[in-house]
PDB file of C-alpha atoms in Angstrom:
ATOM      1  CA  UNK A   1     174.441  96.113  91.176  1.00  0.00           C
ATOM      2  CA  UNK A   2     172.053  99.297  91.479  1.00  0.00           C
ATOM      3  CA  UNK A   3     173.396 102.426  92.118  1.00  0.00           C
ATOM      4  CA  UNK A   4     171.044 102.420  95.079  1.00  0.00           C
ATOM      5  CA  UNK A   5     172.558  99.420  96.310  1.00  0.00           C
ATOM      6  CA  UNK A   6     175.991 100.769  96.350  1.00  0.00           C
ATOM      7  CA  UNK A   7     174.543 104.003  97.948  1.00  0.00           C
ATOM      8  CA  UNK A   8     173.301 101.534 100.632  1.00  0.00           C
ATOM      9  CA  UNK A   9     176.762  99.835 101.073  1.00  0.00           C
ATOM     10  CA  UNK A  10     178.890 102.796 101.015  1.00  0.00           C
ATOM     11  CA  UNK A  11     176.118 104.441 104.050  1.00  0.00           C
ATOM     12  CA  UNK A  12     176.885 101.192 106.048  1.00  0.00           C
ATOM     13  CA  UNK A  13     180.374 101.203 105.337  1.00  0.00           C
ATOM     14  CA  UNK A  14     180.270 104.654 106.779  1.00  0.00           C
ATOM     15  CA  UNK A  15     178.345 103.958 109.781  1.00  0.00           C
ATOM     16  CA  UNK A  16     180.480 101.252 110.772  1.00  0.00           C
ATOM     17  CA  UNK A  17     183.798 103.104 110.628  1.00  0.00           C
ATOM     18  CA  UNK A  18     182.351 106.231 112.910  1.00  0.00           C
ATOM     19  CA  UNK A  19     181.111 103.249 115.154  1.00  0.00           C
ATOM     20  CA  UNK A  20     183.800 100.763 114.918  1.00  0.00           C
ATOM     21  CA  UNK A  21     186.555 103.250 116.145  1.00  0.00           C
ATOM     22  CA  UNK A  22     184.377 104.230 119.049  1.00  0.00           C
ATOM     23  CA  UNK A  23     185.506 100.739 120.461  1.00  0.00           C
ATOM     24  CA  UNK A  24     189.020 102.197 121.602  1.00  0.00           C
ATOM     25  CA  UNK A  25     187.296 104.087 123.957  1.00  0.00           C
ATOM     26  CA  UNK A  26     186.220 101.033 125.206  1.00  0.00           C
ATOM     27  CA  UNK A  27     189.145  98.784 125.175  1.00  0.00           C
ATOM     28  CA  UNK A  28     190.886 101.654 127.156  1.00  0.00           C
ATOM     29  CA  UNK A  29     188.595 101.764 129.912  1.00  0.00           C
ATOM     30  CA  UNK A  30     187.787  98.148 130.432  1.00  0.00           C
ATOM     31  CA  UNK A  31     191.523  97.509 130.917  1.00  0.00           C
ATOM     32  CA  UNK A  32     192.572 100.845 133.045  1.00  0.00           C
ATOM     33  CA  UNK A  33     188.703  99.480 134.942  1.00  0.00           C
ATOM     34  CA  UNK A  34     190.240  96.159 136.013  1.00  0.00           C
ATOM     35  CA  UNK A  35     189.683  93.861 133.336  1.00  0.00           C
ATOM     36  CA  UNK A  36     192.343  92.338 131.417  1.00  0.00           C
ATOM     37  CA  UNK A  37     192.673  92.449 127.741  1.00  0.00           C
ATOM     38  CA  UNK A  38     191.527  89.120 126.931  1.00  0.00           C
ATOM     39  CA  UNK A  39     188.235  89.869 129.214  1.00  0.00           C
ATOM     40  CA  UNK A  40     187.721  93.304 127.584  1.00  0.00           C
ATOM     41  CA  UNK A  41     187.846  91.560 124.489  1.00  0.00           C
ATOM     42  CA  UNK A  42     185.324  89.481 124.820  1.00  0.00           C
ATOM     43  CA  UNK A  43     182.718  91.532 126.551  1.00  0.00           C
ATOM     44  CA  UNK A  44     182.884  92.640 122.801  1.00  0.00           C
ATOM     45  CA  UNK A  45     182.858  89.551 120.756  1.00  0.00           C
ATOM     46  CA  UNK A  46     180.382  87.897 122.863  1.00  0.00           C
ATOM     47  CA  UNK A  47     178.071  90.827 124.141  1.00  0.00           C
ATOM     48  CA  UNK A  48     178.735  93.560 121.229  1.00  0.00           C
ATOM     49  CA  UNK A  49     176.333  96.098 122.772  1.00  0.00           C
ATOM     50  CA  UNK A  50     177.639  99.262 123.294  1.00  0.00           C
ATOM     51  CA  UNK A  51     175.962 100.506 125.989  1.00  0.00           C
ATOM     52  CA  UNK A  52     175.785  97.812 127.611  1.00  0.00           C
ATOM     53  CA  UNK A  53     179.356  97.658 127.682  1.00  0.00           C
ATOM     54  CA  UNK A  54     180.326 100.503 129.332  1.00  0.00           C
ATOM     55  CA  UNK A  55     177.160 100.270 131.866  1.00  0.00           C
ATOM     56  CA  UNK A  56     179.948  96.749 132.629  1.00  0.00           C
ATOM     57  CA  UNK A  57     182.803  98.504 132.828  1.00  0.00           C
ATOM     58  CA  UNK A  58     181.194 101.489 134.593  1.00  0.00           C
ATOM     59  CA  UNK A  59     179.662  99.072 137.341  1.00  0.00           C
ATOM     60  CA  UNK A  60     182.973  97.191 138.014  1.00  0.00           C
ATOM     61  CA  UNK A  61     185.076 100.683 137.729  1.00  0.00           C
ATOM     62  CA  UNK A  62     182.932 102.186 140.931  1.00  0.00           C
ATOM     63  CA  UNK A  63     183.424  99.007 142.724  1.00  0.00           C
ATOM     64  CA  UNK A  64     180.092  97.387 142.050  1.00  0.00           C
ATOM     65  CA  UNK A  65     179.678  93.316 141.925  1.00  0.00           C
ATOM     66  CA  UNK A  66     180.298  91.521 138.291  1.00  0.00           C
ATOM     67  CA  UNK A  67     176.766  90.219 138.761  1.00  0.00           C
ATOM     68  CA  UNK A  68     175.110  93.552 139.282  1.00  0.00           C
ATOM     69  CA  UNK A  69     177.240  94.818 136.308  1.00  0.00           C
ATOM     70  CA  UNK A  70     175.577  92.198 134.096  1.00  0.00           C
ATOM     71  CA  UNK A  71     172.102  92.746 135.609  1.00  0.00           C
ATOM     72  CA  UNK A  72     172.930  96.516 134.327  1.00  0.00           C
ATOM     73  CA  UNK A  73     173.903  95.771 130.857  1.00  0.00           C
ATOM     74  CA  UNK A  74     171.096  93.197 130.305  1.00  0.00           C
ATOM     75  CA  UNK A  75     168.642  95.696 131.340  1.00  0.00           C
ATOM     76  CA  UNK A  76     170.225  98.054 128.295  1.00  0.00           C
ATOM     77  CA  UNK A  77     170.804  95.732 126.294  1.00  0.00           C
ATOM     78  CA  UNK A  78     166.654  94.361 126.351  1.00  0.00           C
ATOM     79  CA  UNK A  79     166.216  96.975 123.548  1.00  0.00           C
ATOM     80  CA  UNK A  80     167.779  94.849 121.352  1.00  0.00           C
ATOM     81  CA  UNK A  81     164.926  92.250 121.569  1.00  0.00           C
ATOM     82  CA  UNK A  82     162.345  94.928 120.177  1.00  0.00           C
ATOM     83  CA  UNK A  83     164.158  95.874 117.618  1.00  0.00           C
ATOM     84  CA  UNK A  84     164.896  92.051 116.749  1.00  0.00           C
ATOM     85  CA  UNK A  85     160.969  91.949 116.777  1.00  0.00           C
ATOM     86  CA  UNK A  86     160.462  94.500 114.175  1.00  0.00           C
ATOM     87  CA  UNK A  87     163.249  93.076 111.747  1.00  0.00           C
ATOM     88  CA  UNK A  88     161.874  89.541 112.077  1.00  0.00           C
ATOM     89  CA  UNK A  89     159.222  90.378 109.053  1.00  0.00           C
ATOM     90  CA  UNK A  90     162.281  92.255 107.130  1.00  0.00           C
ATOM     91  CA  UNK A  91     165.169  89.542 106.979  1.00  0.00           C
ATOM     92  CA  UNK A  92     163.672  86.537 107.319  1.00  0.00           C
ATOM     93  CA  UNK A  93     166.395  84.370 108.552  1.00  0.00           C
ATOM     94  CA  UNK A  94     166.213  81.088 109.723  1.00  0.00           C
ATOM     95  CA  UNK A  95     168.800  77.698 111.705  1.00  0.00           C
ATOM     96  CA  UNK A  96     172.328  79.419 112.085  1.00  0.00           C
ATOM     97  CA  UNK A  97     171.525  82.812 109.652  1.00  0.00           C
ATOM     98  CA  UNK A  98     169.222  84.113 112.375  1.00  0.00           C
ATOM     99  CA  UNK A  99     172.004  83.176 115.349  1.00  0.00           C
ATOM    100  CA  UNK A 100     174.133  85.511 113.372  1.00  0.00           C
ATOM    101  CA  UNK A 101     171.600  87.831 112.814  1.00  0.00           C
ATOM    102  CA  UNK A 102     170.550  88.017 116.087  1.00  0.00           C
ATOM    103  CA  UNK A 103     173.792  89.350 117.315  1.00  0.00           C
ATOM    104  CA  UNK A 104     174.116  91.908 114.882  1.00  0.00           C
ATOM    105  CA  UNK A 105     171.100  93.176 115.770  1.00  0.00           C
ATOM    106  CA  UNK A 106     172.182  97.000 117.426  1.00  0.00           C
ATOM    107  CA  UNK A 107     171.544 100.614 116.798  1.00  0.00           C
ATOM    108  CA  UNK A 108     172.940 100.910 114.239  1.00  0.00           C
ATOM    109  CA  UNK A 109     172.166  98.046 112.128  1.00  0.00           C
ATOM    110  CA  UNK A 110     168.979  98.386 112.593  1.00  0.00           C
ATOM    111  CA  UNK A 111     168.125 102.446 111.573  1.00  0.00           C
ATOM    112  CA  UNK A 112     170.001 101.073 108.546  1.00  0.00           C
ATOM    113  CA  UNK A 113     167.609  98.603 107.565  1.00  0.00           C
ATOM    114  CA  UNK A 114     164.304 100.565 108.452  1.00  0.00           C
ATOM    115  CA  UNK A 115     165.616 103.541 106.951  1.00  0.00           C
ATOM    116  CA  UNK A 116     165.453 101.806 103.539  1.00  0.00           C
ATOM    117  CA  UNK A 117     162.499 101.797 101.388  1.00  0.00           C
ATOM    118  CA  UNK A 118     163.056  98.899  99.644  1.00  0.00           C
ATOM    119  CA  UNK A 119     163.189  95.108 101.442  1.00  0.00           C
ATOM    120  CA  UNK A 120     166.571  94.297  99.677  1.00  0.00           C
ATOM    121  CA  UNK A 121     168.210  97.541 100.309  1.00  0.00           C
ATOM    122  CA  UNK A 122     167.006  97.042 104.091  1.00  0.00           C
ATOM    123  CA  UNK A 123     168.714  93.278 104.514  1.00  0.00           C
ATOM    124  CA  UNK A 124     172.003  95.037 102.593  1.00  0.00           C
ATOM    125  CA  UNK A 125     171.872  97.777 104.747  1.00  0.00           C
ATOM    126  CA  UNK A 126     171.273  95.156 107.882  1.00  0.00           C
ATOM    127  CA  UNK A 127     174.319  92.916 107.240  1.00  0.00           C
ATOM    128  CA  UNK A 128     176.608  95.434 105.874  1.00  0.00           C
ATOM    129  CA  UNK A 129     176.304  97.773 108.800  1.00  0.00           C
ATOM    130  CA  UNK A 130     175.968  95.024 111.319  1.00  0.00           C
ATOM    131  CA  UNK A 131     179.045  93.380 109.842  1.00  0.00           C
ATOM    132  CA  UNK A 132     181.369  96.388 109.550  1.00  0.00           C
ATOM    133  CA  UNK A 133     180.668  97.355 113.224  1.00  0.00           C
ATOM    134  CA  UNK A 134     181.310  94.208 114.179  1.00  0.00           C
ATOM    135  CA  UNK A 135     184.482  93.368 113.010  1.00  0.00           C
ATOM    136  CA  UNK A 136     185.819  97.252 113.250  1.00  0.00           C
ATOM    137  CA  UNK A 137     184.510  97.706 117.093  1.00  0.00           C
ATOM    138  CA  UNK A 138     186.613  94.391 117.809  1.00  0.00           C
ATOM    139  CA  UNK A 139     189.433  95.204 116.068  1.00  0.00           C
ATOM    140  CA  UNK A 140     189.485  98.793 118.072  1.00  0.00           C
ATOM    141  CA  UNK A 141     188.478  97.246 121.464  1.00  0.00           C
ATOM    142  CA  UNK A 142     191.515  95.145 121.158  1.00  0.00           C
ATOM    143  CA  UNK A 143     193.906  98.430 120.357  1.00  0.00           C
ATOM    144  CA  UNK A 144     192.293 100.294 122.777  1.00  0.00           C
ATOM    145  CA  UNK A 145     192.317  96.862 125.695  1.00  0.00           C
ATOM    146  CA  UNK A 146     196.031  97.124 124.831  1.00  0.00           C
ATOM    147  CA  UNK A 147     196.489 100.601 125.130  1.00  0.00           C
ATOM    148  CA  UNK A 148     194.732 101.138 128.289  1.00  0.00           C
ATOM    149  CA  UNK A 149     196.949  98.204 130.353  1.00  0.00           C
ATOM    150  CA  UNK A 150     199.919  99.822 129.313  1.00  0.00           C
ATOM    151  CA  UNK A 151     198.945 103.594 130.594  1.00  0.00           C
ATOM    152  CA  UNK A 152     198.061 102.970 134.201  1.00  0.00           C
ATOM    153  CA  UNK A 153     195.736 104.343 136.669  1.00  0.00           C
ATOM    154  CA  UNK A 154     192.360 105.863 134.689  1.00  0.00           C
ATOM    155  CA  UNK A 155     192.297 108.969 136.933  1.00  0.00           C
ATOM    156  CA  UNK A 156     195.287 110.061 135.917  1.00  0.00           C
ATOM    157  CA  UNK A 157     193.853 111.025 132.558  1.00  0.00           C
ATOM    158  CA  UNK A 158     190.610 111.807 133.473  1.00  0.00           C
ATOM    159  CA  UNK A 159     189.373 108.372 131.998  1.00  0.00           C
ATOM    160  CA  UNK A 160     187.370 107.588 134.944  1.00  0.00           C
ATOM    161  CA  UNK A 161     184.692 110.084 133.677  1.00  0.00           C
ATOM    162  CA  UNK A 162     184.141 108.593 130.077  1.00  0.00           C
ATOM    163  CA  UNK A 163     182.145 105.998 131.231  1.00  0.00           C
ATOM    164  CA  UNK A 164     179.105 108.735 132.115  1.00  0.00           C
ATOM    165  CA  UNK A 165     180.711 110.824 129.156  1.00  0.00           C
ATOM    166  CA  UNK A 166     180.200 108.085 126.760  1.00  0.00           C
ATOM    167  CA  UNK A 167     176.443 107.419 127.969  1.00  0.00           C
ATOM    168  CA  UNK A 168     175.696 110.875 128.247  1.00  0.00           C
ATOM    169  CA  UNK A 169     176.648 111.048 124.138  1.00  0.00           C
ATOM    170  CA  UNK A 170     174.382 107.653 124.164  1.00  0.00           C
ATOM    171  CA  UNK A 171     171.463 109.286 125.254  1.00  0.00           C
ATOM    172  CA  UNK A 172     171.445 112.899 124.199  1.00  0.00           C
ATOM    173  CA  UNK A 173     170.304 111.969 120.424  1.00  0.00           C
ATOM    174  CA  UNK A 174     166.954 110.705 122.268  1.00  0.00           C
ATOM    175  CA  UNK A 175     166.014 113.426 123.989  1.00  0.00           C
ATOM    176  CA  UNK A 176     164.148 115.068 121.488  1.00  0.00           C
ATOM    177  CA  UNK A 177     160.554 113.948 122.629  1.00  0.00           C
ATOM    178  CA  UNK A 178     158.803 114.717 125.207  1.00  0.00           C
ATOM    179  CA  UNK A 179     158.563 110.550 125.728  1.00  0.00           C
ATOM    180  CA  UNK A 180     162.462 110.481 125.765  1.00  0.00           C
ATOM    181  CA  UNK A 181     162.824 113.601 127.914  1.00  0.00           C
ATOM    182  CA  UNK A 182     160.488 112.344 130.440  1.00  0.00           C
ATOM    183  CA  UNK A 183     161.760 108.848 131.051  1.00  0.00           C
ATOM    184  CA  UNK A 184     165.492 110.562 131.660  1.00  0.00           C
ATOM    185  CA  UNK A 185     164.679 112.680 133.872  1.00  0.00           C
ATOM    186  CA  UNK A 186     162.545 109.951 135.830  1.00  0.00           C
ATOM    187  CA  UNK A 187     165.390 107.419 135.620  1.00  0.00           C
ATOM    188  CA  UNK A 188     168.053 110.014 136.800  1.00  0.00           C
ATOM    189  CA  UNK A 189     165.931 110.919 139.626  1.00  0.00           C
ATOM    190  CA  UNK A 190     165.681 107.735 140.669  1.00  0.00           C
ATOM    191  CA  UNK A 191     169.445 106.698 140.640  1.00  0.00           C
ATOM    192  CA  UNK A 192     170.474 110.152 141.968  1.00  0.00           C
ATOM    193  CA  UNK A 193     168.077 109.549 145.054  1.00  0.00           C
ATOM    194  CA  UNK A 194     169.656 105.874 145.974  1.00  0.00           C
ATOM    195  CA  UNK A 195     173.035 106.429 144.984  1.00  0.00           C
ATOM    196  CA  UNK A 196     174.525 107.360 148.736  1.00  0.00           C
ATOM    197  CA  UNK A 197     172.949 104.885 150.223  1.00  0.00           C
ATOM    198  CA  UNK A 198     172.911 101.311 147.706  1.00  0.00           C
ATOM    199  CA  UNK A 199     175.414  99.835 146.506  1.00  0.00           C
ATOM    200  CA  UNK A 200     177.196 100.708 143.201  1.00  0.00           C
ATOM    201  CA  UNK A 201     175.578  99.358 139.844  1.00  0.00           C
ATOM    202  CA  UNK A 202     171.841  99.592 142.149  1.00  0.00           C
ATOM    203  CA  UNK A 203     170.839 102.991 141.042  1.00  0.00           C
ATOM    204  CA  UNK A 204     171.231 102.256 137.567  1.00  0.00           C
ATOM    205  CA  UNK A 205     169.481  98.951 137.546  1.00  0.00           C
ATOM    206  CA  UNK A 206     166.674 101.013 139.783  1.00  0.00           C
ATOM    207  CA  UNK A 207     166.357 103.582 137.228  1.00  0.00           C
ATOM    208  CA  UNK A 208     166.514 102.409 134.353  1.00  0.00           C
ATOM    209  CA  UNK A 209     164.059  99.530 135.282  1.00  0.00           C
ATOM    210  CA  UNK A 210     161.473 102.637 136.280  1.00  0.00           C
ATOM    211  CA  UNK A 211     162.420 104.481 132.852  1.00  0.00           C
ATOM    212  CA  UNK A 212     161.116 101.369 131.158  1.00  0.00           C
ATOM    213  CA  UNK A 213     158.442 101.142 132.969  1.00  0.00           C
ATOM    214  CA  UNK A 214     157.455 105.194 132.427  1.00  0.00           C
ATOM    215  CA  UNK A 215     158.176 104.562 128.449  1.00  0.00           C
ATOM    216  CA  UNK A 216     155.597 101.659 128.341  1.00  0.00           C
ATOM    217  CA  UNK A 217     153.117 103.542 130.029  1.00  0.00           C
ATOM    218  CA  UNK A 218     153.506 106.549 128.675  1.00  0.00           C
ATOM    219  CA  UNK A 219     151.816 105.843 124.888  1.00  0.00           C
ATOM    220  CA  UNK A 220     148.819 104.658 126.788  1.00  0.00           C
ATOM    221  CA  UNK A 221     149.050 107.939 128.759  1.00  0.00           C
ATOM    222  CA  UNK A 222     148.974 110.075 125.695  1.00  0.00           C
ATOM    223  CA  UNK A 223     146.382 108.461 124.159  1.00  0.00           C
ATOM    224  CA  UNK A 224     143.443 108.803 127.232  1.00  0.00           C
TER     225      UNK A 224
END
């Protein structure tokens, strides 16, 4: 094994324990949201998307319908199937490989892989960070589902704020183009303007739909 291979596993390794624990946070607050622990836990197993998660838990917390929930954390979650796109080329997987590829496919795994300069160290990077999220963000949803039925009523503790806490740490790395600036501030306009008068989970849906929509059009704007 190559020292740069090791490098590569060790970075993984390291990305998936800072991510991995994250998933108390949202074991807590699916439970204290109205979920029990067996549903919290497998929001995770079976939709392991972060963000997408809490926009779930956040939806159902504010008394929103399960169904616009889901609407919500599909719409996050449609990154994924870009960044599927552009690894396609790099792993190379194919029958039940690219099933379990496919759901590893997140953040995280993915600057991994790009960020490598070599093809090999980019399918190590891939699997090892994909992996070690996976299995570390379960293991810490379930600790955290637990934790969170046993304490009560969210408010109490201020919980009922991480939800916009958690996606406000989400999408503050992004903001540093004028692209990523401009689509926030389009999106949050747009929720802030229907949230007194649509029901809860609509605004989100509304604006994040119409920040997609600005961050496809805006490359074509930049370039007339």
């Amino acid at each position: 094994m190559s020292r740069r291979t090791r490098s590569v596993r060790a970075d993984s390794l390291g990305v998936g324990l800072a991510t991995g624990t994250y998933g108390i946070s949202f074991g807590a607050l699916g439970t204290t949201s109205g979920l029990d622990v067996a549903q919290t836990c497998a929001l995770s197993l079976l939709a392991f998307t972060g963000a997408s998660q809490f926009a779930f838990v956040g939806v159902v917390a504010a008394g929103g319908a399960p169904l616009t929930g889901a609407l919500t954390a599909v719409l996050l979650g449609s990154r994924n199937l870009f960044y599927g796109v552009s690894l396609a080329a790099l792993l190379r997987l194919r029958g039940l490989a690219r099933l379990a590829g496919a759901h590893l496919v997140i953040d995280e795994s993915t600057a991994m892989a790009v960020a490598q300069e070599d093809e090999r160290d980019g399918r190590t990077g891939f699997w090892w960070t994909g992996l070690s999220v996976f299995l570390l963000w379960n293991l810490a949803t379930l600790v955290g589902a637990v934790v969170g039925s046993a304490i009560g009523d969210p408010r109490t503790y201020g919980l009922d704020a991480a939800v916009a806490a958690a996606f406000l740490g989400l999408l503050w790395p992004r903001l540093s183009t004028t692209a990523g600036r401009l689509c926030a501030l389009v999106g949050a306009s747009v929720a802030l303007v229907l949230v007194s008068w649509t029901p809860a989970g609509v605004p989100i849906i509304a604006g994040g739909a119409v920040a997609v929509l600005v961050g496809l059009l805006w490359p074509v704007r930049e370039g007339s």
